[in-house]
Structures are given as C-alpha cells and as structure tokens.
Amino acid sequence: MAKIFQNFIDGRYVDTDKHFDKHAPYDNKVIGQIAEAGKAEVDAAVAAAKAALKGPWGKYTIEKRLELLYALADEITRRFEDFAIAEQQDTGIPLHLIRHVAIPRGAANFKVFADVMKTVPTEFFQTTTPDGTGAINYALRRPVGVVGVICPWNMPFLLMTWKVAPALACGNTVVVKPSEETPATATLLGECMNAVGIPAGVYNVVHGFGPNSAGEFVTTHEDVDAITFTGETRTGSAIMKAAAVGARPVSMEMGGKNPGIIFADADLDAVIEGTSRSCFLNTGQVCLGTERLYVERPAFEAVVERLKVAAEKIKMGNPADSTTTMGPLISQEHREKVLSYYRKAVEEGATVVTGGGIPEMPADLASGSWVQPTVWTGLDDSAVIAREEIFGPCVLVMPFDGEDEVIERANNTRYGLSATVWTTNLSRAHRVAAKLESGIVWVNSWFLRDLRTAFGGSKQSGIGREGGVHSLEFYTELKNVCIKL
Ligand code: NAD
Ligand code: 6OD
C-alpha cells in the first residue's frame, strides 16, 4: 500500500479524503500520497494550538520546556537514519550531504534555541518621579501565541526546525505547513514530539498547497497570531496581505540573486572550492547560493576555466550512492522553470562554458528532474539570468575593473540576501562588506553559519532577522512593568 503522509493535529495523525501524489525527484516515481488538509483540519490544528497555550505547555516553567526541547533534539538524533532517508526521498539530495548538514543541524536548532533562552537578559530602568520616591521598570517577555510556519522545499528539515525551535523555546505553539513537495520530515517530527512528551497541540502539521489550500487557510486564520515564512518573494507578498487582516506580525525569509565578488588577489584554490559549492550545492537550490559572479579582470579567465573544471567533476546519480555529489532538482515543474532560463541565456547570446541542458542518466534515473551544472559568460547585468532568481545549479560570470564599480553592480538588484567577497586584502574586505546591501556577507568563505547570528535579507529578500537571541524579537512580545516605589 502506498505511504500516506498524514496531518499531525493535537498529537494524532489525521488522514483526509483528498490525497495528492508525492514523486521522488530522482526517478519521478510516486513514493506516497499526501493527505491535503482542508479548512476543517486547519481549524482543528489552530484550535489545538490555541488550547495548548492554556494547557500544561503554557504552565511549564522555562526549565521544563527547555528540558523537553533538549530531549527532542536527542530523539531526532536517535532516529537520525529515519529522518535522513525521509529527507532524501523527498528531495533527492545526496544522503551523505543530508547526514552531514540537514539532520544534525535540524537537531541542533532545538539545542541552540534552548541554550539561548537560558541567557536572555531583561532590561531594567530606574525612573525618577515628581514625589521623589522613584519607580523601577523592567521588561517581561511572553510568547506571541499560535505561530503559523510556512515552509519551502529546498532544505525542508533544516528550515522548518529553524522556525519551530525558537517558536517552541519561547513558549509558543505552532501550526506548520510544509511545502507540498516535502511532507516527510515534518510528519515524522510529530512522532518525536509524542515520544518525548511534548503536550498534544504544541506542534501541528497541515499538508497542502498555498492558495485555496492549507497555506492560505493557515495564514488567513484569525487565531493564528503571527506568521513566519520562508519561500519566494511573490508568495511572501501574498502572505503579507493575508497577515494584514488582524494586523498580525510577519517574519519573511525570501528570494535572492546573490553576488559573489572575486578580487584578483584572492587565493584561487579557496575561491574555486567555495564558489563551486555556493553555485552548485543542493543543485543550486540554496537561498544563499551565488548566481552572479563578478571577477576582477586579471583573474577572469582563470576563474572561468577552473569553475568549468569543478562543474564537470560533479557526479550526478542515485542520492543514496556515497559517490554522488549532486542530486536532481526538486520536481519536473521546477526543472521546466530552470531550463527556461537555460534557453533564455542562449537566446540572449550567452556563451555556455559548460552544461546548459539535461544530462544523460542511467535508465532507472532518466525520468528524474536532472539538469547539468551550468556556467555562462558573455552577458552583462542587464541579462534576465543576471536579474531573476533561477534557483538552479548555474552562474553567470562577469568581469569587473574596480572596487566602486563592483559594489554598485552587486547592489543593483531588488534582492539583498547574501554576498560573498574573496580577497586577501583585509582593509578591502571590511570596506566592501560594509557597503554591500545584504543581510549576510561572507568573506573568503560561504555558508559558514553560526545559528546564534542574525539571519535574514535586505530589500525584497526579507523582513526581520532570526537566529540566536534575534529570534526573540519575533517569537516573543515585550511587556514593560513599571512599579512605583
Ligand atoms: P514558495 O514561495 O513557492 O512556497 C513556500 C511555501 O509557501 C510552500 O509551503 C507553499 O505551499 C506556500 N504557499 C504558496 N502560496 C501561498 C499562499 N498564497 N498562502 C500561503 N502559503 C503559500 O517557495 P518554494 O518554491 O517552496 O522555495 C523556494 C524559494 O524559497 C526561493 O525563492 C528561495 O530563495 C526561497 N528561500 C528563501 C530562504 C531564505 O532564508 N531567505 C530560504 C530558503 C528558500
Ligand atoms: O543554516 C541556516 O541557518 C539557514 N537558515 C540556512 C538557509 C538556507 C537557505 O536555503
């Protein structure tokens, strides 16, 4: 019998009478059916989340709550392989990469945010009063309530736990809407919640699509107190409209068109190692990835040549095979989108340095959503592939001649998520990092992420910052208490 990815509501798995197929990205075979939540299931999930705030969860001491989150992290680690295989089947990401990043980092999210809660300072002010007795002010933090968590498919477990962990650490309850492409790990996490004794209703999962489906039902629900979203900028705008009803707060992590800047003095070995990861890791489906690469003219030819070699070394294949270094795109639909940009690049006159099409795959994988890692040159910043987020394993490499010029070009975008700078000149690294309009700048590295640091995008890449203590800004509300002495 086909596997059914059920909703998780009030501590129980809930089927529905409306199912849709989940295809494995690497061979396009149906691996299960997803039980789409309707309005009734979303109402039930939100009601359970609201009730749980008033139940034991809302009454626990912070120590008790954090103890449960540490236990949850341990339980995820105990079920490590179940999570890894679920994630691999959903996404097609090579298993060794999932074992190395997604699952350990997903478990770590619960520990890190529990740690953060132990050291949150409070503000305190002494105030003078006309009668001379004085007053003291101090701030209390309280949870915002029921948080709607709308998730993408590109690193599903990592990006979901990145939101669920701080939400729960702060004492909220959640209704999670995973992407319709990646139901598995969110569903499995329900088992871990029950196993460690997190009360029913604290963590709920509803499956489905966006408009006129579970996503819309969650974001328009009047008992959802705050909405945190990761996904495309266009979707984020639609969710902001929904959140405007009832004036609910939003935290938005959205799209990007991230520049990489390589100065001629950079260490080229490090550049190629870091840049090939930032262009091709996870088949380019990383919000922080590089799709525009600016290379100082004296280094241009060498970088293009060595990036070509790195791209051609990538081994696509079965994600369970330990020698596979790149999986497929998430779906046939997403492949169509990426290939439309591959065609557009050629129409606009790009030189295809390598890739540009569909690779030949063995018969058992031939129906998967494979594309070749691709490097282009020969176009400038006005090209469509230099302006729009493609979210595939591809990069346009362009030469530049000066620091001011490259900063202006890197910033000439409606996005501002991340940027990478490669140079051995320390003063220049500081100067350029300060001027780049993005939420994160990496110097001589990429995706070196400390979970305690602020994460988020400038311009149309995001609203707000999450990470470490910064997550408290969204997942708690500050209340000032003023006591006259
Ligand atoms: P998406 O916007 O298509 O979908 C994200 C989620 O929103 C899905 O669960 C979807 O069902 C839901 N959704 C869609 N329409 C909705 C609506 N009207 N109301 C409520 N929910 C709705 O994004 P995706 O394709 O899953 O992910 C890829 C995108 O995510 C890329 O643009 C990428 O840059 C971005 N992303 C950003 C970050 C970041 O931290 N900034 C991280 C990962 C991915
Ligand atoms: O590692 C993280 O903390 C993080 N937020 C990664 C985001 C990846 C986006 O695709």
XYZ file of C-alpha atoms and ligand atoms in Angstrom:
539
model
C 0.000 0.000 0.000
C 1.276 3.499 -0.810
C 2.571 5.532 2.099
C 0.233 8.308 3.245
C 1.747 11.466 4.677
C -0.894 12.423 7.208
C -1.531 15.666 9.034
C -0.473 15.830 12.680
C -3.120 17.565 14.755
C -3.426 17.676 18.537
C -0.896 14.866 18.951
C -2.573 12.465 16.491
C -2.113 11.584 12.835
C -5.121 12.642 10.767
C -5.945 11.428 7.258
C -8.263 13.268 4.878
C -10.283 12.173 1.878
C -8.252 14.330 -0.524
C -4.842 12.921 -1.469
C -2.227 14.030 -3.972
C 0.885 12.198 -5.182
C 4.400 12.776 -3.947
C 7.036 11.964 -6.600
C 10.685 11.169 -5.861
C 12.730 13.821 -7.707
C 15.446 11.369 -8.806
C 13.217 8.933 -10.760
C 9.799 10.646 -10.703
C 8.150 7.545 -9.212
C 5.268 8.075 -6.799
C 6.575 7.406 -3.289
C 3.411 8.194 -1.401
C 0.301 10.252 -1.126
C -0.129 13.441 0.826
C -3.359 13.959 2.786
C -4.373 17.511 1.913
C -5.783 19.424 4.858
C -8.970 21.350 4.193
C -10.414 24.220 6.168
C -11.768 21.810 8.813
C -8.341 20.262 9.512
C -6.652 23.669 9.640
C -9.339 24.912 12.037
C -8.743 21.846 14.212
C -4.965 22.352 14.160
C -5.245 26.025 15.088
C -7.775 25.248 17.834
C -5.435 22.579 19.252
C -2.503 25.016 19.157
C -4.569 27.685 20.882
C -5.802 25.278 23.568
C -2.250 24.014 24.205
C -1.177 27.539 25.186
C -3.616 27.318 28.088
C -2.773 23.677 28.902
C 0.366 22.226 30.528
C 2.672 23.730 27.907
C 1.622 27.256 28.856
C 2.114 26.483 32.543
C 5.520 24.797 32.368
C 8.498 26.537 33.870
C 11.031 27.583 31.292
C 13.364 24.840 32.611
C 10.741 22.171 31.956
C 10.072 23.492 28.458
C 13.751 23.552 27.587
C 14.284 20.076 29.036
C 11.704 18.826 26.532
C 13.483 20.566 23.665
C 16.834 19.000 24.607
C 15.074 15.622 24.760
C 13.553 16.308 21.338
C 16.999 17.009 19.868
C 18.225 13.699 21.325
C 15.209 11.857 19.930
C 15.865 13.261 16.436
C 19.445 12.070 16.770
C 18.223 8.626 17.900
C 16.014 8.485 14.753
C 18.780 10.005 12.608
C 18.580 7.490 9.759
C 14.756 7.663 9.558
C 14.997 11.431 9.121
C 17.880 11.165 6.661
C 16.079 8.680 4.424
C 12.785 10.587 4.596
C 14.578 13.779 3.553
C 16.481 12.016 0.787
C 13.328 10.509 -0.729
C 11.525 13.850 -0.589
C 14.310 15.990 -2.024
C 16.793 13.782 -3.885
C 19.651 15.463 -2.007
C 22.654 13.082 -1.700
C 22.314 11.105 1.502
C 25.822 11.897 2.754
C 25.046 15.613 2.495
C 21.795 15.180 4.417
C 23.648 13.213 7.094
C 26.279 15.913 7.268
C 24.096 19.046 7.285
C 20.295 18.820 7.362
C 19.639 16.362 10.165
C 22.416 17.337 12.604
C 21.609 20.997 12.051
C 17.881 20.351 12.461
C 18.525 18.646 15.812
C 20.987 21.389 16.786
C 18.317 24.042 16.237
C 16.398 22.709 19.263
C 19.509 22.717 21.461
C 20.783 26.104 20.336
C 17.480 27.904 20.875
C 17.022 26.186 24.249
C 20.506 27.443 25.178
C 19.642 30.950 24.011
C 16.596 31.081 26.283
C 18.752 30.447 29.329
C 20.752 33.613 28.849
C 18.165 36.158 27.716
C 18.804 39.402 29.537
C 15.986 41.680 30.609
C 16.090 45.459 30.596
C 15.778 47.452 33.794
C 15.490 51.197 34.346
C 15.250 53.351 37.438
C 12.900 56.285 36.898
C 12.600 59.466 38.915
C 9.118 60.565 39.997
C 7.820 64.050 40.964
C 7.266 62.945 44.596
C 10.834 61.704 44.804
C 10.044 58.057 45.639
C 11.073 56.814 42.188
C 9.944 53.872 40.139
C 11.512 50.846 38.552
C 10.789 49.493 35.085
C 11.567 46.017 33.909
C 10.621 44.068 30.817
C 8.939 40.683 30.657
C 8.834 38.548 27.547
C 5.799 36.490 26.730
C 5.076 34.188 23.774
C 3.143 35.690 20.871
C 0.730 32.710 20.795
C -0.071 30.443 17.854
C 2.589 30.794 15.144
C 1.858 29.794 11.539
C 5.053 28.366 9.978
C 5.012 28.243 6.163
C 7.966 26.270 4.798
C 9.801 25.785 1.469
C 11.102 22.580 -0.056
C 14.774 23.313 -0.602
C 16.193 22.287 2.809
C 12.979 21.225 4.416
C 14.028 19.826 7.787
C 16.682 22.431 8.491
C 14.472 25.360 7.502
C 11.387 24.081 9.344
C 13.249 23.421 12.613
C 14.960 26.795 12.251
C 11.471 28.285 12.870
C 9.804 25.658 15.068
C 12.684 25.504 17.569
C 12.734 29.207 18.536
C 8.922 29.329 18.456
C 8.680 26.497 21.000
C 11.661 27.682 23.047
C 9.827 30.978 23.534
C 6.686 29.141 24.695
C 4.536 29.430 21.566
C 2.653 26.659 19.801
C 2.864 26.102 16.039
C 0.866 25.092 13.002
C 3.377 24.092 10.326
C 2.535 23.988 6.622
C 5.386 22.120 4.907
C 5.887 22.512 1.195
C 3.646 20.289 -0.921
C 6.913 18.873 -2.323
C 8.400 17.806 1.020
C 5.941 16.376 3.540
C 8.096 13.681 5.136
C 10.308 15.103 7.894
C 7.663 17.478 9.279
C 5.313 14.486 9.550
C 7.956 12.327 11.206
C 8.770 15.022 13.741
C 5.275 14.518 15.216
C 6.354 11.037 16.377
C 9.341 12.545 18.188
C 7.155 15.198 19.844
C 4.924 12.447 21.245
C 7.870 10.246 22.196
C 9.449 12.880 24.435
C 6.139 14.028 25.933
C 5.654 17.422 24.358
C 1.961 18.022 25.018
C -0.598 17.493 22.259
C -1.397 20.630 20.291
C 2.020 22.264 20.722
C 3.231 21.065 17.299
C 0.735 20.601 14.481
C 1.309 19.873 10.791
C -1.160 20.503 7.990
C -0.340 19.442 4.453
C -1.362 21.007 1.196
C -0.686 23.777 -1.283
C -0.721 27.570 -0.965
C -3.699 29.386 -2.483
C -7.107 27.976 -1.657
C -5.460 25.203 0.341
C -3.754 24.663 3.701
C -1.258 27.545 3.234
C -3.971 30.115 2.702
C -6.170 28.624 5.434
C -3.340 28.955 7.969
C -2.272 32.471 7.005
C -5.819 33.856 6.925
C -6.888 32.173 10.172
C -7.853 34.776 12.747
C -6.488 32.687 15.655
C -3.004 32.485 14.138
C -1.192 35.268 15.994
C 1.988 35.551 13.905
C 3.267 34.131 10.624
C 6.810 33.127 9.787
C 7.527 32.326 6.155
C 10.375 31.065 4.015
C 9.920 30.974 0.272
C 9.635 33.100 -2.849
C 9.245 36.848 -2.598
C 5.996 36.785 -4.603
C 4.478 34.280 -2.155
C 5.725 36.374 0.756
C 3.842 39.388 -0.618
C 0.618 37.352 -0.839
C 1.108 36.167 2.755
C 1.692 39.730 3.952
C -1.679 40.671 2.504
C -3.276 37.806 4.430
C -1.441 38.856 7.598
C -2.704 42.414 7.242
C -6.153 41.151 8.229
C -5.939 41.282 12.006
C -2.615 43.183 11.748
C -0.543 40.064 12.530
C 3.274 40.276 12.614
C 5.291 38.526 9.921
C 8.847 37.288 9.598
C 9.830 36.826 5.957
C 12.814 34.953 4.528
C 12.522 35.264 0.774
C 14.330 35.036 -2.547
C 17.767 36.214 -3.588
C 20.091 36.880 -6.521
C 23.282 36.753 -4.564
C 26.537 38.200 -5.903
C 29.956 36.640 -5.468
C 32.871 39.068 -5.844
C 36.347 37.773 -6.563
C 39.294 40.161 -6.428
C 42.437 39.228 -8.345
C 44.462 38.999 -5.106
C 42.262 36.189 -3.742
C 43.515 32.675 -3.041
C 42.213 30.959 -6.186
C 42.154 27.450 -4.688
C 39.895 28.676 -1.879
C 37.829 30.698 -4.373
C 37.092 27.686 -6.553
C 36.316 25.380 -3.624
C 33.942 27.922 -2.022
C 32.419 29.250 -5.214
C 31.690 25.869 -6.740
C 29.867 24.984 -3.506
C 27.959 28.278 -3.500
C 26.872 27.790 -7.117
C 26.118 24.055 -7.166
C 25.450 22.764 -3.631
C 21.992 21.221 -3.338
C 21.685 21.579 -7.141
C 21.738 25.354 -6.692
C 18.592 25.238 -4.588
C 20.018 27.235 -1.695
C 18.644 30.692 -0.983
C 22.183 31.846 -0.118
C 23.740 30.470 -3.317
C 25.658 32.509 -5.891
C 24.041 33.090 -9.285
C 26.010 36.239 -10.262
C 29.775 36.105 -10.096
C 31.938 39.205 -10.559
C 35.633 38.501 -11.195
C 38.325 41.159 -11.329
C 39.570 41.169 -14.905
C 43.104 39.787 -14.389
C 41.626 36.668 -12.713
C 38.615 36.273 -15.020
C 39.926 33.647 -17.476
C 41.465 31.510 -14.710
C 38.291 31.547 -12.608
C 36.055 30.638 -15.554
C 38.353 27.800 -16.593
C 38.661 26.372 -13.073
C 34.933 26.726 -12.357
C 34.266 24.789 -15.573
C 36.566 22.002 -14.390
C 34.845 21.957 -10.974
C 31.368 21.819 -12.581
C 32.408 18.986 -14.866
C 33.736 16.975 -11.915
C 30.315 16.915 -10.274
C 28.847 13.428 -10.215
C 25.089 13.182 -10.569
C 23.478 9.918 -9.607
C 21.427 7.996 -7.122
C 21.262 10.120 -3.943
C 21.843 7.016 -1.826
C 25.211 6.402 -3.538
C 28.115 7.767 -1.489
C 29.949 8.935 -4.631
C 27.053 11.126 -5.813
C 27.831 14.809 -5.352
C 24.711 16.354 -6.902
C 21.078 15.286 -6.940
C 18.213 16.349 -9.196
C 16.056 19.457 -8.936
C 13.032 19.112 -6.694
C 10.402 18.485 -9.404
C 9.649 18.348 -13.099
C 7.882 21.701 -12.753
C 10.940 23.338 -11.208
C 13.153 21.766 -13.873
C 10.968 23.358 -16.553
C 11.496 26.730 -14.882
C 15.293 26.269 -14.664
C 15.511 25.013 -18.263
C 13.510 28.026 -19.454
C 16.357 30.190 -18.034
C 18.935 27.950 -19.709
C 17.151 28.629 -23.027
C 16.801 32.338 -22.277
C 20.559 32.603 -21.635
C 21.282 31.236 -25.107
C 18.625 33.454 -26.737
C 20.259 36.480 -25.092
C 23.656 35.480 -26.501
C 25.403 33.857 -23.531
C 28.493 31.728 -24.038
C 27.750 28.361 -22.445
C 31.071 27.476 -20.824
C 29.709 24.167 -19.591
C 26.351 22.466 -19.094
C 23.185 24.187 -20.270
C 20.951 21.150 -20.654
C 19.786 17.797 -19.357
C 22.461 15.210 -18.538
C 22.324 11.655 -19.774
C 21.364 9.487 -16.849
C 21.125 5.700 -16.439
C 17.733 4.234 -17.394
C 16.485 3.884 -13.796
C 17.051 7.606 -13.162
C 16.284 9.008 -16.603
C 12.810 10.243 -15.614
C 14.160 12.307 -12.704
C 14.441 16.119 -12.691
C 18.097 16.300 -13.668
C 19.876 19.341 -15.104
C 23.525 19.993 -15.811
C 25.567 22.351 -13.654
C 25.999 25.366 -15.888
C 28.454 28.240 -16.229
C 27.808 31.173 -18.557
C 29.846 34.176 -19.656
C 29.313 36.806 -22.331
C 26.335 38.678 -20.831
C 26.166 41.698 -18.540
C 23.973 42.775 -15.627
C 21.046 43.613 -17.895
C 20.532 39.949 -18.889
C 17.493 38.134 -17.493
C 19.761 35.455 -15.990
C 21.652 38.202 -14.131
C 18.485 39.680 -12.645
C 15.968 36.935 -11.839
C 16.345 34.194 -9.234
C 16.713 30.883 -11.084
C 17.263 28.549 -8.097
C 19.239 26.036 -10.108
C 22.912 24.947 -10.429
C 24.033 27.821 -12.641
C 26.043 31.006 -12.570
C 26.766 33.930 -14.872
C 30.411 35.030 -14.600
C 31.175 38.681 -15.460
C 34.439 40.676 -15.354
C 34.886 43.925 -13.383
C 37.627 46.554 -13.172
C 37.303 48.416 -9.876
C 36.003 48.239 -6.318
C 33.393 51.012 -6.584
C 32.149 49.604 -9.874
C 31.629 46.103 -8.499
C 29.887 47.314 -5.336
C 27.443 49.320 -7.414
C 26.768 46.373 -9.727
C 26.395 43.886 -6.877
C 23.871 46.187 -5.179
C 21.911 46.854 -8.357
C 19.160 44.340 -7.584
C 15.839 44.260 -5.773
C 17.188 41.439 -3.609
C 19.649 41.534 -0.702
C 20.045 38.173 0.990
C 23.738 37.260 0.911
C 27.004 38.199 -0.776
C 30.437 36.633 -0.870
C 33.732 38.515 -1.154
C 37.057 36.861 -1.964
C 40.196 38.876 -1.282
C 43.398 38.696 0.756
C 43.312 42.465 1.370
C 41.846 42.873 4.859
C 41.038 46.582 4.537
C 39.240 45.962 1.288
C 37.280 43.075 2.802
C 35.939 45.337 5.571
C 35.283 48.231 3.176
C 33.364 46.155 0.651
C 31.426 44.147 3.263
C 30.191 47.375 4.837
C 28.895 48.689 1.511
C 27.104 45.604 0.239
C 23.330 45.767 0.630
C 22.604 42.325 2.010
C 21.729 40.578 5.250
C 24.872 38.432 5.232
C 28.336 38.953 3.759
C 30.815 36.102 3.759
C 34.497 36.912 3.292
C 36.694 34.093 1.936
C 34.013 31.536 2.823
C 30.437 30.585 2.097
C 27.594 29.192 4.242
C 29.687 29.356 7.380
C 26.566 29.817 9.502
C 26.561 30.110 13.254
C 22.983 29.534 14.406
C 23.342 32.294 17.014
C 23.934 35.034 14.429
C 21.285 37.225 12.809
C 19.914 35.741 9.590
C 17.650 37.466 7.091
C 17.511 39.532 3.961
C 17.538 43.195 2.984
C 15.262 44.742 0.352
C 12.897 42.152 -1.170
C 14.833 39.229 0.329
C 13.247 39.507 3.721
C 11.665 41.276 6.621
C 13.154 40.876 10.084
C 16.038 38.814 11.380
C 16.015 35.429 13.051
C 18.819 33.485 14.708
C 20.021 33.250 18.302
C 18.695 35.985 20.506
C 17.400 37.902 17.451
C 14.601 35.345 17.075
C 13.097 36.660 20.288
C 12.098 39.857 18.505
C 9.566 37.875 16.518
C 8.617 34.944 18.751
C 8.032 36.966 21.928
C 6.376 40.200 22.907
C 7.972 42.562 25.382
C 5.852 43.873 28.216
C 7.118 46.694 30.403
C 6.219 46.575 34.086
C 6.521 49.897 35.931
C 6.448 49.795 39.759
C 6.206 52.960 41.749
C 8.372 52.681 44.851
P 7.202 29.084 -2.455
O 7.074 30.535 -2.145
O 6.688 28.598 -3.743
O 6.476 28.196 -1.343
C 6.814 28.303 0.023
C 5.631 27.835 0.848
O 4.555 28.765 0.717
C 5.075 26.474 0.436
O 4.752 25.749 1.594
C 3.812 26.852 -0.329
O 2.823 25.862 -0.332
C 3.356 28.063 0.456
N 2.463 28.982 -0.247
C 2.449 29.279 -1.562
N 1.499 30.220 -1.826
C 0.915 30.512 -0.644
C -0.134 31.390 -0.261
N -0.755 32.191 -1.136
N -0.502 31.433 1.041
C 0.124 30.647 1.954
N 1.113 29.788 1.645
C 1.524 29.733 0.367
O 8.748 28.758 -2.265
P 9.498 27.393 -2.599
O 9.467 27.230 -4.077
O 8.970 26.338 -1.714
O 11.001 27.713 -2.133
C 11.957 28.304 -2.964
C 12.045 29.800 -2.668
O 12.302 29.978 -1.289
C 13.174 30.500 -3.387
O 12.719 31.749 -3.830
C 14.222 30.700 -2.299
O 15.099 31.774 -2.498
C 13.351 30.921 -1.106
N 14.067 30.612 0.134
C 14.472 31.645 0.927
C 15.177 31.386 2.097
C 15.649 32.492 2.978
O 16.059 32.202 4.083
N 15.610 33.732 2.553
C 15.458 30.069 2.457
C 15.029 29.034 1.612
C 14.326 29.322 0.459
O 21.605 27.293 8.064
C 20.751 28.109 8.334
O 20.581 28.527 9.446
C 19.874 28.645 7.268
N 18.929 29.493 7.669
C 20.032 28.273 6.002
C 19.243 28.729 4.931
C 19.339 28.144 3.722
C 18.536 28.563 2.627
O 18.295 27.898 1.646
